[in-house]
PDB file of C-alpha atoms in Angstrom:
ATOM      1  CA  UNK A   1      79.518 123.348 101.443  1.00  0.00           C
ATOM      2  CA  UNK A   2      78.654 124.405  97.873  1.00  0.00           C
ATOM      3  CA  UNK A   3      77.693 121.454  95.677  1.00  0.00           C
ATOM      4  CA  UNK A   4      80.173 120.818  92.892  1.00  0.00           C
ATOM      5  CA  UNK A   5      78.316 120.647  89.575  1.00  0.00           C
ATOM      6  CA  UNK A   6      80.547 122.270  86.954  1.00  0.00           C
ATOM      7  CA  UNK A   7      84.225 121.335  86.700  1.00  0.00           C
ATOM      8  CA  UNK A   8      86.775 123.061  84.526  1.00  0.00           C
ATOM      9  CA  UNK A   9      89.841 121.143  83.358  1.00  0.00           C
ATOM     10  CA  UNK A  10      92.761 122.965  81.762  1.00  0.00           C
ATOM     11  CA  UNK A  11      95.060 120.988  79.493  1.00  0.00           C
ATOM     12  CA  UNK A  12      94.033 118.649  76.691  1.00  0.00           C
ATOM     13  CA  UNK A  13      96.874 116.169  77.165  1.00  0.00           C
ATOM     14  CA  UNK A  14      96.593 112.627  78.520  1.00  0.00           C
ATOM     15  CA  UNK A  15      96.062 113.777  82.118  1.00  0.00           C
ATOM     16  CA  UNK A  16      93.640 116.609  81.397  1.00  0.00           C
ATOM     17  CA  UNK A  17      91.520 114.593  78.990  1.00  0.00           C
ATOM     18  CA  UNK A  18      91.509 111.663  81.417  1.00  0.00           C
ATOM     19  CA  UNK A  19      90.335 113.841  84.318  1.00  0.00           C
ATOM     20  CA  UNK A  20      87.639 115.385  82.124  1.00  0.00           C
ATOM     21  CA  UNK A  21      86.430 111.940  81.018  1.00  0.00           C
ATOM     22  CA  UNK A  22      86.341 110.656  84.578  1.00  0.00           C
ATOM     23  CA  UNK A  23      84.398 113.608  85.968  1.00  0.00           C
ATOM     24  CA  UNK A  24      81.922 113.602  83.065  1.00  0.00           C
ATOM     25  CA  UNK A  25      81.254 109.881  83.567  1.00  0.00           C
ATOM     26  CA  UNK A  26      80.324 110.643  87.177  1.00  0.00           C
ATOM     27  CA  UNK A  27      77.714 113.197  86.145  1.00  0.00           C
ATOM     28  CA  UNK A  28      79.577 116.507  86.210  1.00  0.00           C
ATOM     29  CA  UNK A  29      79.322 119.138  83.491  1.00  0.00           C
ATOM     30  CA  UNK A  30      82.824 119.669  82.100  1.00  0.00           C
ATOM     31  CA  UNK A  31      84.632 122.491  80.363  1.00  0.00           C
ATOM     32  CA  UNK A  32      87.898 121.200  78.865  1.00  0.00           C
ATOM     33  CA  UNK A  33      90.176 124.120  77.993  1.00  0.00           C
ATOM     34  CA  UNK A  34      93.333 124.174  75.882  1.00  0.00           C
ATOM     35  CA  UNK A  35      94.911 127.014  73.922  1.00  0.00           C
ATOM     36  CA  UNK A  36      95.528 124.630  70.997  1.00  0.00           C
ATOM     37  CA  UNK A  37      92.382 123.649  69.011  1.00  0.00           C
ATOM     38  CA  UNK A  38      94.199 120.592  67.639  1.00  0.00           C
ATOM     39  CA  UNK A  39      94.847 119.380  71.190  1.00  0.00           C
ATOM     40  CA  UNK A  40      91.150 119.677  71.962  1.00  0.00           C
ATOM     41  CA  UNK A  41      90.227 117.688  68.858  1.00  0.00           C
ATOM     42  CA  UNK A  42      92.721 115.001  69.810  1.00  0.00           C
ATOM     43  CA  UNK A  43      91.423 114.988  73.399  1.00  0.00           C
ATOM     44  CA  UNK A  44      87.786 114.677  72.282  1.00  0.00           C
ATOM     45  CA  UNK A  45      88.616 111.748  70.001  1.00  0.00           C
ATOM     46  CA  UNK A  46      90.633 110.099  72.756  1.00  0.00           C
ATOM     47  CA  UNK A  47      87.828 110.481  75.295  1.00  0.00           C
ATOM     48  CA  UNK A  48      85.244 109.120  72.860  1.00  0.00           C
ATOM     49  CA  UNK A  49      87.418 106.105  72.025  1.00  0.00           C
ATOM     50  CA  UNK A  50      88.175 105.449  75.692  1.00  0.00           C
ATOM     51  CA  UNK A  51      84.524 105.549  76.671  1.00  0.00           C
ATOM     52  CA  UNK A  52      83.599 103.193  73.830  1.00  0.00           C
ATOM     53  CA  UNK A  53      86.256 100.724  74.986  1.00  0.00           C
ATOM     54  CA  UNK A  54      84.880 100.833  78.528  1.00  0.00           C
ATOM     55  CA  UNK A  55      81.342 100.283  77.215  1.00  0.00           C
ATOM     56  CA  UNK A  56      82.469  97.377  75.009  1.00  0.00           C
ATOM     57  CA  UNK A  57      84.088  95.734  78.047  1.00  0.00           C
ATOM     58  CA  UNK A  58      80.971  96.257  80.165  1.00  0.00           C
ATOM     59  CA  UNK A  59      82.915  98.530  82.515  1.00  0.00           C
ATOM     60  CA  UNK A  60      80.554 101.408  81.739  1.00  0.00           C
ATOM     61  CA  UNK A  61      76.930 101.372  80.644  1.00  0.00           C
ATOM     62  CA  UNK A  62      76.054 102.774  77.227  1.00  0.00           C
ATOM     63  CA  UNK A  63      73.698 105.276  78.849  1.00  0.00           C
ATOM     64  CA  UNK A  64      76.436 106.636  81.119  1.00  0.00           C
ATOM     65  CA  UNK A  65      78.831 106.833  78.168  1.00  0.00           C
ATOM     66  CA  UNK A  66      76.389 108.821  76.051  1.00  0.00           C
ATOM     67  CA  UNK A  67      75.612 111.132  78.972  1.00  0.00           C
ATOM     68  CA  UNK A  68      79.315 111.718  79.662  1.00  0.00           C
ATOM     69  CA  UNK A  69      80.016 112.788  76.093  1.00  0.00           C
ATOM     70  CA  UNK A  70      77.040 115.143  76.170  1.00  0.00           C
ATOM     71  CA  UNK A  71      78.345 116.768  79.339  1.00  0.00           C
ATOM     72  CA  UNK A  72      81.731 117.552  77.769  1.00  0.00           C
ATOM     73  CA  UNK A  73      82.313 120.990  76.267  1.00  0.00           C
ATOM     74  CA  UNK A  74      85.615 122.220  74.846  1.00  0.00           C
ATOM     75  CA  UNK A  75      87.001 125.705  74.340  1.00  0.00           C
ATOM     76  CA  UNK A  76      90.224 127.644  73.880  1.00  0.00           C
ATOM     77  CA  UNK A  77      88.865 130.485  76.034  1.00  0.00           C
ATOM     78  CA  UNK A  78      89.648 130.451  79.775  1.00  0.00           C
ATOM     79  CA  UNK A  79      86.715 132.810  80.367  1.00  0.00           C
ATOM     80  CA  UNK A  80      84.320 129.884  79.883  1.00  0.00           C
ATOM     81  CA  UNK A  81      85.384 128.831  83.390  1.00  0.00           C
ATOM     82  CA  UNK A  82      83.626 131.765  85.060  1.00  0.00           C
ATOM     83  CA  UNK A  83      80.829 129.479  86.286  1.00  0.00           C
ATOM     84  CA  UNK A  84      82.947 126.480  87.318  1.00  0.00           C
ATOM     85  CA  UNK A  85      82.775 125.296  90.930  1.00  0.00           C
ATOM     86  CA  UNK A  86      86.182 123.604  90.728  1.00  0.00           C
ATOM     87  CA  UNK A  87      88.958 124.235  88.217  1.00  0.00           C
ATOM     88  CA  UNK A  88      91.673 121.589  87.849  1.00  0.00           C
ATOM     89  CA  UNK A  89      94.792 122.527  85.918  1.00  0.00           C
ATOM     90  CA  UNK A  90      96.744 119.778  84.181  1.00  0.00           C
ATOM     91  CA  UNK A  91      99.209 121.762  82.104  1.00  0.00           C
ATOM     92  CA  UNK A  92     102.960 121.311  81.659  1.00  0.00           C
ATOM     93  CA  UNK A  93     104.939 120.624  84.855  1.00  0.00           C
ATOM     94  CA  UNK A  94     106.484 124.099  85.047  1.00  0.00           C
ATOM     95  CA  UNK A  95     106.112 126.347  88.080  1.00  0.00           C
ATOM     96  CA  UNK A  96     106.306 129.514  85.982  1.00  0.00           C
ATOM     97  CA  UNK A  97     103.569 128.327  83.616  1.00  0.00           C
ATOM     98  CA  UNK A  98     101.315 127.197  86.460  1.00  0.00           C
ATOM     99  CA  UNK A  99     101.784 130.393  88.491  1.00  0.00           C
ATOM    100  CA  UNK A 100     100.881 132.522  85.479  1.00  0.00           C
ATOM    101  CA  UNK A 101      97.816 130.371  84.878  1.00  0.00           C
ATOM    102  CA  UNK A 102      96.669 130.639  88.505  1.00  0.00           C
ATOM    103  CA  UNK A 103      97.053 134.412  88.309  1.00  0.00           C
ATOM    104  CA  UNK A 104      94.664 134.457  85.313  1.00  0.00           C
ATOM    105  CA  UNK A 105      92.229 132.001  86.878  1.00  0.00           C
ATOM    106  CA  UNK A 106      92.018 134.085  90.038  1.00  0.00           C
ATOM    107  CA  UNK A 107      90.587 136.921  87.951  1.00  0.00           C
ATOM    108  CA  UNK A 108      88.182 134.761  85.949  1.00  0.00           C
ATOM    109  CA  UNK A 109      86.804 132.255  88.487  1.00  0.00           C
ATOM    110  CA  UNK A 110      83.875 133.126  90.716  1.00  0.00           C
ATOM    111  CA  UNK A 111      84.827 133.919  94.338  1.00  0.00           C
ATOM    112  CA  UNK A 112      83.615 130.554  95.649  1.00  0.00           C
ATOM    113  CA  UNK A 113      85.529 128.482  93.069  1.00  0.00           C
ATOM    114  CA  UNK A 114      88.284 126.125  94.183  1.00  0.00           C
ATOM    115  CA  UNK A 115      91.497 126.131  92.152  1.00  0.00           C
ATOM    116  CA  UNK A 116      93.163 122.711  92.118  1.00  0.00           C
ATOM    117  CA  UNK A 117      96.462 121.655  90.605  1.00  0.00           C
ATOM    118  CA  UNK A 118      97.264 118.233  89.207  1.00  0.00           C
ATOM    119  CA  UNK A 119     100.950 118.991  89.708  1.00  0.00           C
ATOM    120  CA  UNK A 120     102.998 115.931  90.564  1.00  0.00           C
ATOM    121  CA  UNK A 121     105.766 117.765  92.415  1.00  0.00           C
ATOM    122  CA  UNK A 122     105.487 121.578  92.656  1.00  0.00           C
ATOM    123  CA  UNK A 123     104.615 122.929  96.140  1.00  0.00           C
ATOM    124  CA  UNK A 124     101.001 124.100  96.340  1.00  0.00           C
ATOM    125  CA  UNK A 125     101.813 127.016  98.633  1.00  0.00           C
ATOM    126  CA  UNK A 126     103.951 128.615  95.929  1.00  0.00           C
ATOM    127  CA  UNK A 127     101.171 128.229  93.342  1.00  0.00           C
ATOM    128  CA  UNK A 128      98.582 129.601  95.782  1.00  0.00           C
ATOM    129  CA  UNK A 129     100.683 132.711  96.373  1.00  0.00           C
ATOM    130  CA  UNK A 130      99.836 133.794  92.802  1.00  0.00           C
ATOM    131  CA  UNK A 131      96.208 134.253  93.821  1.00  0.00           C
ATOM    132  CA  UNK A 132      94.114 136.326  96.202  1.00  0.00           C
ATOM    133  CA  UNK A 133      92.409 133.125  97.437  1.00  0.00           C
ATOM    134  CA  UNK A 134      95.175 130.870  98.813  1.00  0.00           C
ATOM    135  CA  UNK A 135      92.626 129.271 101.138  1.00  0.00           C
ATOM    136  CA  UNK A 136      90.853 127.906  98.028  1.00  0.00           C
ATOM    137  CA  UNK A 137      93.943 126.431  96.344  1.00  0.00           C
ATOM    138  CA  UNK A 138      94.798 122.745  96.744  1.00  0.00           C
ATOM    139  CA  UNK A 139      96.715 119.933  95.080  1.00  0.00           C
ATOM    140  CA  UNK A 140      94.654 117.162  93.472  1.00  0.00           C
ATOM    141  CA  UNK A 141      97.159 114.792  91.898  1.00  0.00           C
ATOM    142  CA  UNK A 142      95.569 112.078  89.750  1.00  0.00           C
ATOM    143  CA  UNK A 143      97.503 109.037  88.574  1.00  0.00           C
ATOM    144  CA  UNK A 144      97.802 108.121  84.900  1.00  0.00           C
ATOM    145  CA  UNK A 145      95.382 107.165  83.401  1.00  0.00           C
ATOM    146  CA  UNK A 146      92.836 109.004  85.607  1.00  0.00           C
ATOM    147  CA  UNK A 147      89.747 106.974  84.573  1.00  0.00           C
ATOM    148  CA  UNK A 148      91.442 103.712  85.626  1.00  0.00           C
ATOM    149  CA  UNK A 149      93.908 104.412  88.440  1.00  0.00           C
ATOM    150  CA  UNK A 150      92.270 104.390  91.857  1.00  0.00           C
ATOM    151  CA  UNK A 151      94.518 106.858  93.681  1.00  0.00           C
ATOM    152  CA  UNK A 152      94.273 110.613  94.169  1.00  0.00           C
ATOM    153  CA  UNK A 153      96.945 112.414  96.163  1.00  0.00           C
ATOM    154  CA  UNK A 154      95.617 115.510  97.964  1.00  0.00           C
ATOM    155  CA  UNK A 155      98.063 118.208  99.014  1.00  0.00           C
ATOM    156  CA  UNK A 156      97.197 121.125 101.272  1.00  0.00           C
ATOM    157  CA  UNK A 157      99.093 124.386 101.007  1.00  0.00           C
ATOM    158  CA  UNK A 158      99.905 126.421 104.095  1.00  0.00           C
ATOM    159  CA  UNK A 159      96.664 128.409 103.778  1.00  0.00           C
ATOM    160  CA  UNK A 160      94.339 125.758 102.309  1.00  0.00           C
ATOM    161  CA  UNK A 161      91.124 125.856 104.351  1.00  0.00           C
ATOM    162  CA  UNK A 162      89.376 122.900 105.941  1.00  0.00           C
ATOM    163  CA  UNK A 163      86.331 123.695 103.791  1.00  0.00           C
ATOM    164  CA  UNK A 164      88.399 123.440 100.601  1.00  0.00           C
ATOM    165  CA  UNK A 165      90.018 120.204 101.750  1.00  0.00           C
ATOM    166  CA  UNK A 166      86.638 118.673 102.662  1.00  0.00           C
ATOM    167  CA  UNK A 167      85.111 119.680  99.309  1.00  0.00           C
ATOM    168  CA  UNK A 168      87.958 118.140  97.284  1.00  0.00           C
ATOM    169  CA  UNK A 169      88.015 115.040  99.486  1.00  0.00           C
ATOM    170  CA  UNK A 170      84.285 114.575  98.887  1.00  0.00           C
ATOM    171  CA  UNK A 171      84.711 115.132  95.138  1.00  0.00           C
ATOM    172  CA  UNK A 172      87.527 112.591  94.883  1.00  0.00           C
ATOM    173  CA  UNK A 173      85.498 110.002  96.780  1.00  0.00           C
ATOM    174  CA  UNK A 174      82.505 110.595  94.506  1.00  0.00           C
ATOM    175  CA  UNK A 175      84.808 109.927  91.556  1.00  0.00           C
ATOM    176  CA  UNK A 176      85.510 106.505  93.036  1.00  0.00           C
ATOM    177  CA  UNK A 177      89.027 107.285  94.203  1.00  0.00           C
ATOM    178  CA  UNK A 178      91.048 106.236  97.230  1.00  0.00           C
ATOM    179  CA  UNK A 179      92.746 109.215  98.880  1.00  0.00           C
ATOM    180  CA  UNK A 180      96.134 109.784 100.386  1.00  0.00           C
ATOM    181  CA  UNK A 181      97.122 113.129 101.898  1.00  0.00           C
ATOM    182  CA  UNK A 182     100.571 114.694 101.718  1.00  0.00           C
ATOM    183  CA  UNK A 183     102.216 117.633 103.385  1.00  0.00           C
ATOM    184  CA  UNK A 184     103.358 120.338 100.971  1.00  0.00           C
ATOM    185  CA  UNK A 185     106.889 119.135 100.226  1.00  0.00           C
ATOM    186  CA  UNK A 186     108.413 118.802  96.759  1.00  0.00           C
ATOM    187  CA  UNK A 187     107.326 115.554  95.121  1.00  0.00           C
ATOM    188  CA  UNK A 188     104.692 114.837  97.794  1.00  0.00           C
ATOM    189  CA  UNK A 189     104.425 111.064  98.471  1.00  0.00           C
ATOM    190  CA  UNK A 190     104.209 109.132  95.212  1.00  0.00           C
ATOM    191  CA  UNK A 191     106.843 110.933  93.174  1.00  0.00           C
ATOM    192  CA  UNK A 192     109.130 111.433  96.176  1.00  0.00           C
ATOM    193  CA  UNK A 193     109.470 107.624  96.110  1.00  0.00           C
ATOM    194  CA  UNK A 194     108.855 106.788  92.455  1.00  0.00           C
ATOM    195  CA  UNK A 195     111.059 109.254  90.599  1.00  0.00           C
ATOM    196  CA  UNK A 196     114.338 108.378  92.369  1.00  0.00           C
ATOM    197  CA  UNK A 197     113.658 104.732  91.438  1.00  0.00           C
ATOM    198  CA  UNK A 198     113.101 105.692  87.788  1.00  0.00           C
ATOM    199  CA  UNK A 199     116.201 107.896  87.882  1.00  0.00           C
ATOM    200  CA  UNK A 200     118.245 105.022  89.338  1.00  0.00           C
ATOM    201  CA  UNK A 201     116.982 102.749  86.558  1.00  0.00           C
ATOM    202  CA  UNK A 202     118.355 105.284  84.071  1.00  0.00           C
ATOM    203  CA  UNK A 203     121.690 105.252  85.915  1.00  0.00           C
ATOM    204  CA  UNK A 204     121.734 101.449  85.709  1.00  0.00           C
ATOM    205  CA  UNK A 205     121.177 101.674  81.953  1.00  0.00           C
ATOM    206  CA  UNK A 206     123.632 104.582  81.580  1.00  0.00           C
ATOM    207  CA  UNK A 207     126.480 102.786  83.361  1.00  0.00           C
ATOM    208  CA  UNK A 208     125.905  99.480  81.585  1.00  0.00           C
ATOM    209  CA  UNK A 209     124.657  97.484  84.571  1.00  0.00           C
ATOM    210  CA  UNK A 210     122.067  95.780  82.368  1.00  0.00           C
ATOM    211  CA  UNK A 211     119.913  96.174  79.266  1.00  0.00           C
ATOM    212  CA  UNK A 212     116.659  98.111  79.449  1.00  0.00           C
ATOM    213  CA  UNK A 213     114.742  94.854  79.029  1.00  0.00           C
ATOM    214  CA  UNK A 214     116.526  93.160  81.924  1.00  0.00           C
ATOM    215  CA  UNK A 215     116.113  96.196  84.191  1.00  0.00           C
ATOM    216  CA  UNK A 216     112.368  96.254  83.570  1.00  0.00           C
ATOM    217  CA  UNK A 217     111.946  92.481  83.751  1.00  0.00           C
ATOM    218  CA  UNK A 218     113.858  92.416  87.017  1.00  0.00           C
ATOM    219  CA  UNK A 219     111.459  94.869  88.644  1.00  0.00           C
ATOM    220  CA  UNK A 220     108.349  93.251  87.164  1.00  0.00           C
ATOM    221  CA  UNK A 221     109.161  89.667  88.102  1.00  0.00           C
ATOM    222  CA  UNK A 222     111.464  90.328  91.045  1.00  0.00           C
ATOM    223  CA  UNK A 223     109.337  92.899  92.885  1.00  0.00           C
ATOM    224  CA  UNK A 224     105.903  92.273  91.337  1.00  0.00           C
ATOM    225  CA  UNK A 225     105.635  95.700  89.680  1.00  0.00           C
ATOM    226  CA  UNK A 226     103.087  95.761  86.827  1.00  0.00           C
ATOM    227  CA  UNK A 227     105.522  97.785  84.696  1.00  0.00           C
ATOM    228  CA  UNK A 228     109.265  98.200  84.758  1.00  0.00           C
ATOM    229  CA  UNK A 229     110.604 101.641  85.741  1.00  0.00           C
ATOM    230  CA  UNK A 230     111.852 102.478  82.246  1.00  0.00           C
ATOM    231  CA  UNK A 231     108.558 101.435  80.666  1.00  0.00           C
ATOM    232  CA  UNK A 232     106.749 103.532  83.242  1.00  0.00           C
ATOM    233  CA  UNK A 233     108.981 106.517  82.523  1.00  0.00           C
ATOM    234  CA  UNK A 234     108.020 106.275  78.848  1.00  0.00           C
ATOM    235  CA  UNK A 235     104.344 106.189  79.810  1.00  0.00           C
ATOM    236  CA  UNK A 236     104.648 109.197  82.128  1.00  0.00           C
ATOM    237  CA  UNK A 237     106.822 111.155  79.692  1.00  0.00           C
ATOM    238  CA  UNK A 238     110.572 111.549  80.068  1.00  0.00           C
ATOM    239  CA  UNK A 239     110.220 115.332  80.068  1.00  0.00           C
ATOM    240  CA  UNK A 240     107.828 115.092  83.011  1.00  0.00           C
ATOM    241  CA  UNK A 241     110.218 112.763  84.864  1.00  0.00           C
ATOM    242  CA  UNK A 242     113.068 115.198  84.282  1.00  0.00           C
ATOM    243  CA  UNK A 243     111.008 118.161  85.491  1.00  0.00           C
ATOM    244  CA  UNK A 244     110.073 116.323  88.676  1.00  0.00           C
ATOM    245  CA  UNK A 245     113.679 115.330  89.389  1.00  0.00           C
ATOM    246  CA  UNK A 246     114.712 118.979  89.026  1.00  0.00           C
ATOM    247  CA  UNK A 247     111.950 120.034  91.445  1.00  0.00           C
ATOM    248  CA  UNK A 248     113.075 117.374  93.941  1.00  0.00           C
ATOM    249  CA  UNK A 249     116.721 118.399  93.681  1.00  0.00           C
ATOM    250  CA  UNK A 250     115.924 122.096  94.069  1.00  0.00           C
ATOM    251  CA  UNK A 251     113.156 121.806  96.655  1.00  0.00           C
ATOM    252  CA  UNK A 252     114.824 119.230  98.907  1.00  0.00           C
ATOM    253  CA  UNK A 253     118.369 120.488  98.419  1.00  0.00           C
ATOM    254  CA  UNK A 254     119.991 117.098  97.986  1.00  0.00           C
ATOM    255  CA  UNK A 255     122.176 116.051  95.056  1.00  0.00           C
ATOM    256  CA  UNK A 256     120.922 112.482  95.325  1.00  0.00           C
ATOM    257  CA  UNK A 257     117.978 113.758  93.269  1.00  0.00           C
ATOM    258  CA  UNK A 258     120.204 115.001  90.421  1.00  0.00           C
ATOM    259  CA  UNK A 259     118.789 113.736  87.097  1.00  0.00           C
ATOM    260  CA  UNK A 260     120.745 110.999  85.339  1.00  0.00           C
ATOM    261  CA  UNK A 261     122.673 112.407  82.331  1.00  0.00           C
ATOM    262  CA  UNK A 262     121.033 109.801  80.085  1.00  0.00           C
ATOM    263  CA  UNK A 263     117.556 111.033  81.054  1.00  0.00           C
ATOM    264  CA  UNK A 264     118.634 114.598  80.268  1.00  0.00           C
ATOM    265  CA  UNK A 265     120.111 113.495  76.946  1.00  0.00           C
ATOM    266  CA  UNK A 266     116.959 111.662  75.880  1.00  0.00           C
ATOM    267  CA  UNK A 267     114.804 114.693  76.636  1.00  0.00           C
ATOM    268  CA  UNK A 268     117.217 116.973  74.763  1.00  0.00           C
ATOM    269  CA  UNK A 269     116.898 114.621  71.775  1.00  0.00           C
ATOM    270  CA  UNK A 270     113.099 114.785  71.876  1.00  0.00           C
ATOM    271  CA  UNK A 271     112.801 111.164  72.995  1.00  0.00           C
ATOM    272  CA  UNK A 272     109.938 111.835  75.399  1.00  0.00           C
ATOM    273  CA  UNK A 273     108.304 108.409  75.533  1.00  0.00           C
ATOM    274  CA  UNK A 274     105.062 106.985  74.232  1.00  0.00           C
ATOM    275  CA  UNK A 275     103.544 110.364  73.386  1.00  0.00           C
ATOM    276  CA  UNK A 276     106.337 110.958  70.838  1.00  0.00           C
ATOM    277  CA  UNK A 277     106.655 107.347  69.728  1.00  0.00           C
ATOM    278  CA  UNK A 278     110.220 107.102  71.012  1.00  0.00           C
ATOM    279  CA  UNK A 279     111.731 107.127  74.488  1.00  0.00           C
ATOM    280  CA  UNK A 280     113.724 104.396  76.161  1.00  0.00           C
ATOM    281  CA  UNK A 281     111.748 102.082  73.858  1.00  0.00           C
ATOM    282  CA  UNK A 282     110.647 102.561  70.244  1.00  0.00           C
ATOM    283  CA  UNK A 283     106.865 102.595  69.819  1.00  0.00           C
ATOM    284  CA  UNK A 284     106.744 103.762  66.223  1.00  0.00           C
ATOM    285  CA  UNK A 285     106.214 100.280  64.790  1.00  0.00           C
ATOM    286  CA  UNK A 286     103.425  99.289  67.146  1.00  0.00           C
ATOM    287  CA  UNK A 287     100.018  98.842  65.454  1.00  0.00           C
ATOM    288  CA  UNK A 288      97.796 101.869  65.935  1.00  0.00           C
ATOM    289  CA  UNK A 289      94.251 101.345  67.230  1.00  0.00           C
ATOM    290  CA  UNK A 290      91.478 102.041  64.755  1.00  0.00           C
ATOM    291  CA  UNK A 291      90.048 105.512  65.043  1.00  0.00           C
ATOM    292  CA  UNK A 292      86.558 105.770  66.411  1.00  0.00           C
ATOM    293  CA  UNK A 293      83.959 106.755  63.825  1.00  0.00           C
ATOM    294  CA  UNK A 294      81.263 107.744  66.286  1.00  0.00           C
ATOM    295  CA  UNK A 295      80.725 109.310  69.673  1.00  0.00           C
ATOM    296  CA  UNK A 296      78.435 106.483  70.850  1.00  0.00           C
TER     297      UNK A 296
END
């Protein structure tokens, strides 16, 4: 099995930057790619601030933090990934976008490179069919935020090889993660269970069963969830939740997965959650953390 040294991460959003930070902290050289230079600047600042917080809380040594930041390189050019051993895409949850990206990566990546998707719902087999290396395509679904959450969901496509599975399993374990493995069905395990609950919480709000605060408090104190489902939806992104519900409805062929009209309406209005400052809850008046002035 080829040793994994260089990891490419595509997507400078909260998931992509989190995966890049995590892998860099565990000693991997990282290329973080995004077509938007502003997204890369934001991602770099976010990673630096996150690492400094971990160092200040004694959750990461200063030496490891400095080393991680030195291992991180950013670019808008996909061709920088020609030497990567594993490439993990964390772009928008759209099958068309991901398939087009995998088609490009198949031409750029070296023959031995593994192409992994952080998709939370789209079948891996369909993404793999865009490439000439379906045996080297696999799902590697991190939870948000990747540096903190302990779970990684691995999904094998129809043609994913044992060698690819073993390599990604080993990588995930080296990143300190606990693994679960799913068959290649829409939504996999976590979102197959989670998203209908979030969708039902929207229906409860939509039909006037209770206020958003009471819905979330009920699940936190009544079922010991760390966050209520509506709060969690805001953290994930309402657009992402909507995309996953559409994948579930289409892929599993059951109208019980139909998105709540209120969820659709919020997304249409641009109320996407924490990342936009407004979702089910309003985050625009929350105090903003001070920007980091150094990179350790």
